[in-house]
PDB file of C-alpha atoms in Angstrom:
ATOM      1  CA  MET A  12     137.082  37.940 279.335  1.00  0.00           C
ATOM      2  CA  ARG A  13     136.964  34.077 278.968  1.00  0.00           C
ATOM      3  CA  ARG A  14     134.627  34.071 281.759  1.00  0.00           C
ATOM      4  CA  GLU A  15     132.223  36.629 280.519  1.00  0.00           C
ATOM      5  CA  THR A  16     132.439  35.038 276.963  1.00  0.00           C
ATOM      6  CA  GLU A  17     131.343  31.815 278.623  1.00  0.00           C
ATOM      7  CA  GLU A  18     128.442  33.418 280.571  1.00  0.00           C
ATOM      8  CA  LEU A  19     127.254  35.277 277.390  1.00  0.00           C
ATOM      9  CA  LYS A  20     127.238  31.893 275.457  1.00  0.00           C
ATOM     10  CA  TRP A  21     125.338  30.265 278.281  1.00  0.00           C
ATOM     11  CA  SER A  22     122.858  33.210 278.286  1.00  0.00           C
ATOM     12  CA  VAL A  23     122.101  32.785 274.606  1.00  0.00           C
ATOM     13  CA  GLU A  24     121.847  29.059 274.963  1.00  0.00           C
ATOM     14  CA  VAL A  25     119.316  29.038 277.921  1.00  0.00           C
ATOM     15  CA  GLY A  26     117.536  32.035 276.517  1.00  0.00           C
ATOM     16  CA  ILE A  27     116.779  30.343 273.345  1.00  0.00           C
ATOM     17  CA  ALA A  28     116.303  26.605 274.427  1.00  0.00           C
ATOM     18  CA  LYS A  29     114.122  27.487 277.400  1.00  0.00           C
ATOM     19  CA  LYS A  30     112.437  30.440 275.825  1.00  0.00           C
ATOM     20  CA  LEU A  31     113.840  33.081 278.399  1.00  0.00           C
ATOM     21  CA  PRO A  32     114.861  36.087 276.417  1.00  0.00           C
ATOM     22  CA  GLU A  33     115.130  37.978 279.554  1.00  0.00           C
ATOM     23  CA  VAL A  34     118.650  36.113 280.229  1.00  0.00           C
ATOM     24  CA  PHE A  35     120.262  37.172 277.178  1.00  0.00           C
ATOM     25  CA  GLY A  36     123.261  39.212 277.888  1.00  0.00           C
ATOM     26  CA  VAL A  37     123.105  38.692 281.669  1.00  0.00           C
ATOM     27  CA  THR A  38     126.317  37.873 283.280  1.00  0.00           C
ATOM     28  CA  ARG A  39     127.979  38.162 286.770  1.00  0.00           C
ATOM     29  CA  SER A  40     129.094  41.647 285.923  1.00  0.00           C
ATOM     30  CA  GLY A  41     125.690  42.848 284.971  1.00  0.00           C
ATOM     31  CA  ILE A  42     123.442  43.229 281.668  1.00  0.00           C
ATOM     32  CA  CYS A  43     125.134  43.683 278.617  1.00  0.00           C
ATOM     33  CA  GLY A  44     123.850  46.594 276.455  1.00  0.00           C
ATOM     34  CA  ASN A  45     124.463  44.707 273.205  1.00  0.00           C
ATOM     35  CA  PRO A  46     121.737  44.685 270.132  1.00  0.00           C
ATOM     36  CA  LEU A  47     120.572  41.170 271.109  1.00  0.00           C
ATOM     37  CA  THR A  48     119.881  42.105 274.773  1.00  0.00           C
ATOM     38  CA  GLN A  49     118.143  45.261 273.817  1.00  0.00           C
ATOM     39  CA  MET A  50     116.192  43.879 271.148  1.00  0.00           C
ATOM     40  CA  ALA A  51     115.041  40.864 273.441  1.00  0.00           C
ATOM     41  CA  SER A  52     113.787  43.587 276.228  1.00  0.00           C
ATOM     42  CA  TYR A  53     112.076  45.625 273.569  1.00  0.00           C
ATOM     43  CA  TYR A  54     110.264  42.613 272.047  1.00  0.00           C
ATOM     44  CA  LEU A  55     109.420  40.929 275.395  1.00  0.00           C
ATOM     45  CA  THR A  56     107.769  44.187 276.748  1.00  0.00           C
ATOM     46  CA  GLU A  57     106.061  44.979 273.386  1.00  0.00           C
ATOM     47  CA  GLU A  58     104.455  41.217 273.339  1.00  0.00           C
ATOM     48  CA  PHE A  59     103.705  41.118 277.038  1.00  0.00           C
ATOM     49  CA  LYS A  60     101.686  44.318 276.471  1.00  0.00           C
ATOM     50  CA  ASN A  61      99.844  42.802 273.520  1.00  0.00           C
ATOM     51  CA  GLN A  62      98.901  39.725 275.425  1.00  0.00           C
ATOM     52  CA  ILE A  63      97.646  41.947 278.073  1.00  0.00           C
ATOM     53  CA  LYS A  64      95.640  44.180 275.852  1.00  0.00           C
ATOM     54  CA  ASN A  65      94.187  40.929 274.206  1.00  0.00           C
ATOM     55  CA  GLY A  66      92.845  39.916 277.574  1.00  0.00           C
ATOM     56  CA  ALA A  67      95.312  37.100 278.689  1.00  0.00           C
ATOM     57  CA  ASN A  68      96.034  36.510 282.151  1.00  0.00           C
ATOM     58  CA  LEU A  69      99.588  37.515 283.559  1.00  0.00           C
ATOM     59  CA  ILE A  70     101.045  33.750 283.428  1.00  0.00           C
ATOM     60  CA  ASP A  71      99.784  33.103 279.781  1.00  0.00           C
ATOM     61  CA  SER A  72     100.776  36.659 278.733  1.00  0.00           C
ATOM     62  CA  ILE A  73     104.370  36.195 279.861  1.00  0.00           C
ATOM     63  CA  THR A  74     104.818  32.634 278.506  1.00  0.00           C
ATOM     64  CA  GLU A  75     103.389  33.588 274.958  1.00  0.00           C
ATOM     65  CA  ALA A  76     105.587  36.706 274.996  1.00  0.00           C
ATOM     66  CA  ARG A  77     108.547  34.712 275.674  1.00  0.00           C
ATOM     67  CA  ASN A  78     107.874  32.558 272.915  1.00  0.00           C
ATOM     68  CA  ARG A  79     107.095  35.256 270.302  1.00  0.00           C
ATOM     69  CA  THR A  80     110.356  37.183 271.529  1.00  0.00           C
ATOM     70  CA  VAL A  81     112.684  34.205 270.935  1.00  0.00           C
ATOM     71  CA  SER A  82     110.964  33.464 267.683  1.00  0.00           C
ATOM     72  CA  ARG A  83     111.240  36.928 266.245  1.00  0.00           C
ATOM     73  CA  ILE A  84     114.728  37.372 267.518  1.00  0.00           C
ATOM     74  CA  THR A  85     115.982  34.247 265.832  1.00  0.00           C
ATOM     75  CA  LYS A  86     114.096  35.130 262.783  1.00  0.00           C
ATOM     76  CA  ASP A  87     115.180  38.682 262.597  1.00  0.00           C
ATOM     77  CA  MET A  88     118.712  38.005 263.331  1.00  0.00           C
ATOM     78  CA  ASN A  89     118.846  34.675 261.476  1.00  0.00           C
ATOM     79  CA  ILE A  90     120.138  32.779 264.353  1.00  0.00           C
ATOM     80  CA  THR A  91     119.430  29.086 264.351  1.00  0.00           C
ATOM     81  CA  THR A  92     117.701  27.212 267.064  1.00  0.00           C
ATOM     82  CA  ARG A  93     120.099  24.112 266.672  1.00  0.00           C
ATOM     83  CA  LYS A  94     121.914  23.233 269.796  1.00  0.00           C
ATOM     84  CA  GLY A  95     125.598  24.026 269.501  1.00  0.00           C
ATOM     85  CA  MET A  96     125.195  26.518 267.024  1.00  0.00           C
ATOM     86  CA  ARG A  97     122.784  29.082 268.388  1.00  0.00           C
ATOM     87  CA  GLU A  98     124.977  30.186 271.272  1.00  0.00           C
ATOM     88  CA  LEU A  99     127.806  31.028 268.837  1.00  0.00           C
ATOM     89  CA  GLN A 100     125.638  32.809 266.232  1.00  0.00           C
ATOM     90  CA  GLY A 101     123.960  34.721 269.088  1.00  0.00           C
ATOM     91  CA  LEU A 102     127.550  35.988 270.209  1.00  0.00           C
ATOM     92  CA  LYS A 103     128.434  36.580 266.523  1.00  0.00           C
ATOM     93  CA  LYS A 104     125.384  38.261 265.369  1.00  0.00           C
ATOM     94  CA  GLY A 105     123.650  39.786 268.502  1.00  0.00           C
ATOM     95  CA  MET A 106     126.807  40.550 270.451  1.00  0.00           C
ATOM     96  CA  PHE A 107     129.075  41.992 267.941  1.00  0.00           C
ATOM     97  CA  HIS A 108     131.770  39.349 268.453  1.00  0.00           C
ATOM     98  CA  ASP A 109     131.930  39.218 264.791  1.00  0.00           C
ATOM     99  CA  ASP A 110     134.622  40.556 262.391  1.00  0.00           C
ATOM    100  CA  THR A 111     132.907  40.226 259.056  1.00  0.00           C
ATOM    101  CA  PRO A 112     131.590  42.967 256.815  1.00  0.00           C
ATOM    102  CA  GLU A 113     128.149  41.748 257.661  1.00  0.00           C
ATOM    103  CA  GLU A 114     128.189  43.395 261.256  1.00  0.00           C
ATOM    104  CA  LEU A 115     127.094  46.863 259.717  1.00  0.00           C
ATOM    105  CA  ARG A 116     124.114  45.525 257.886  1.00  0.00           C
ATOM    106  CA  ILE A 117     123.040  43.640 260.886  1.00  0.00           C
ATOM    107  CA  LEU A 118     123.422  46.775 262.994  1.00  0.00           C
ATOM    108  CA  LYS A 119     121.303  48.746 260.686  1.00  0.00           C
ATOM    109  CA  LYS A 120     118.569  46.093 260.689  1.00  0.00           C
ATOM    110  CA  VAL A 121     118.489  45.899 264.364  1.00  0.00           C
ATOM    111  CA  ILE A 122     118.319  49.572 264.841  1.00  0.00           C
ATOM    112  CA  MET A 123     115.573  49.877 262.323  1.00  0.00           C
ATOM    113  CA  LYS A 124     113.459  47.536 264.501  1.00  0.00           C
ATOM    114  CA  PHE A 125     113.309  50.245 267.341  1.00  0.00           C
ATOM    115  CA  PRO A 126     110.861  53.164 266.939  1.00  0.00           C
ATOM    116  CA  GLN A 127     112.341  56.619 266.177  1.00  0.00           C
ATOM    117  CA  ASP A 128     110.281  58.240 269.081  1.00  0.00           C
ATOM    118  CA  PRO A 129     109.591  55.530 271.549  1.00  0.00           C
ATOM    119  CA  TRP A 130     107.738  57.692 273.914  1.00  0.00           C
ATOM    120  CA  HIS A 131     104.932  58.502 271.389  1.00  0.00           C
TER     121      HIS A 131
END
C-alpha cells in the first residue's frame, strides 16, 4: 500500500510537471481506474482528436492535447500546479483518498464530464 501510494503521488507529480496526463494513476501493478486517470484518458483523446481535425501534425497534436488536458484537469478538479501540493491534492481529489464530505460533490462533477452515451 505504501509503495503504491508513492507511485500514485509520483504519477500525479510527473503528469502535471511534465504535462504527461497519460501517466496519472500508472503504477507497477497497473493503471488505476480512479476518476483522475479516467478523466485524463478521456480528455487527452478528445483534445488529440480535435487537434488532428484542425489540421495539426501528430507531434503538435499530442503536445497540445497534453497541455490542454493537464490544464483542464487541474482547473476542473481544482488541483494546484504548485510543486509539493499538486501530488497530494491529486491523491485526495482525483484518486479518492479523501475522507471529507466534499468527495461526493467531486465525484458527481467528474461523472458529469463524461457523455451519457459515448458511442454516439
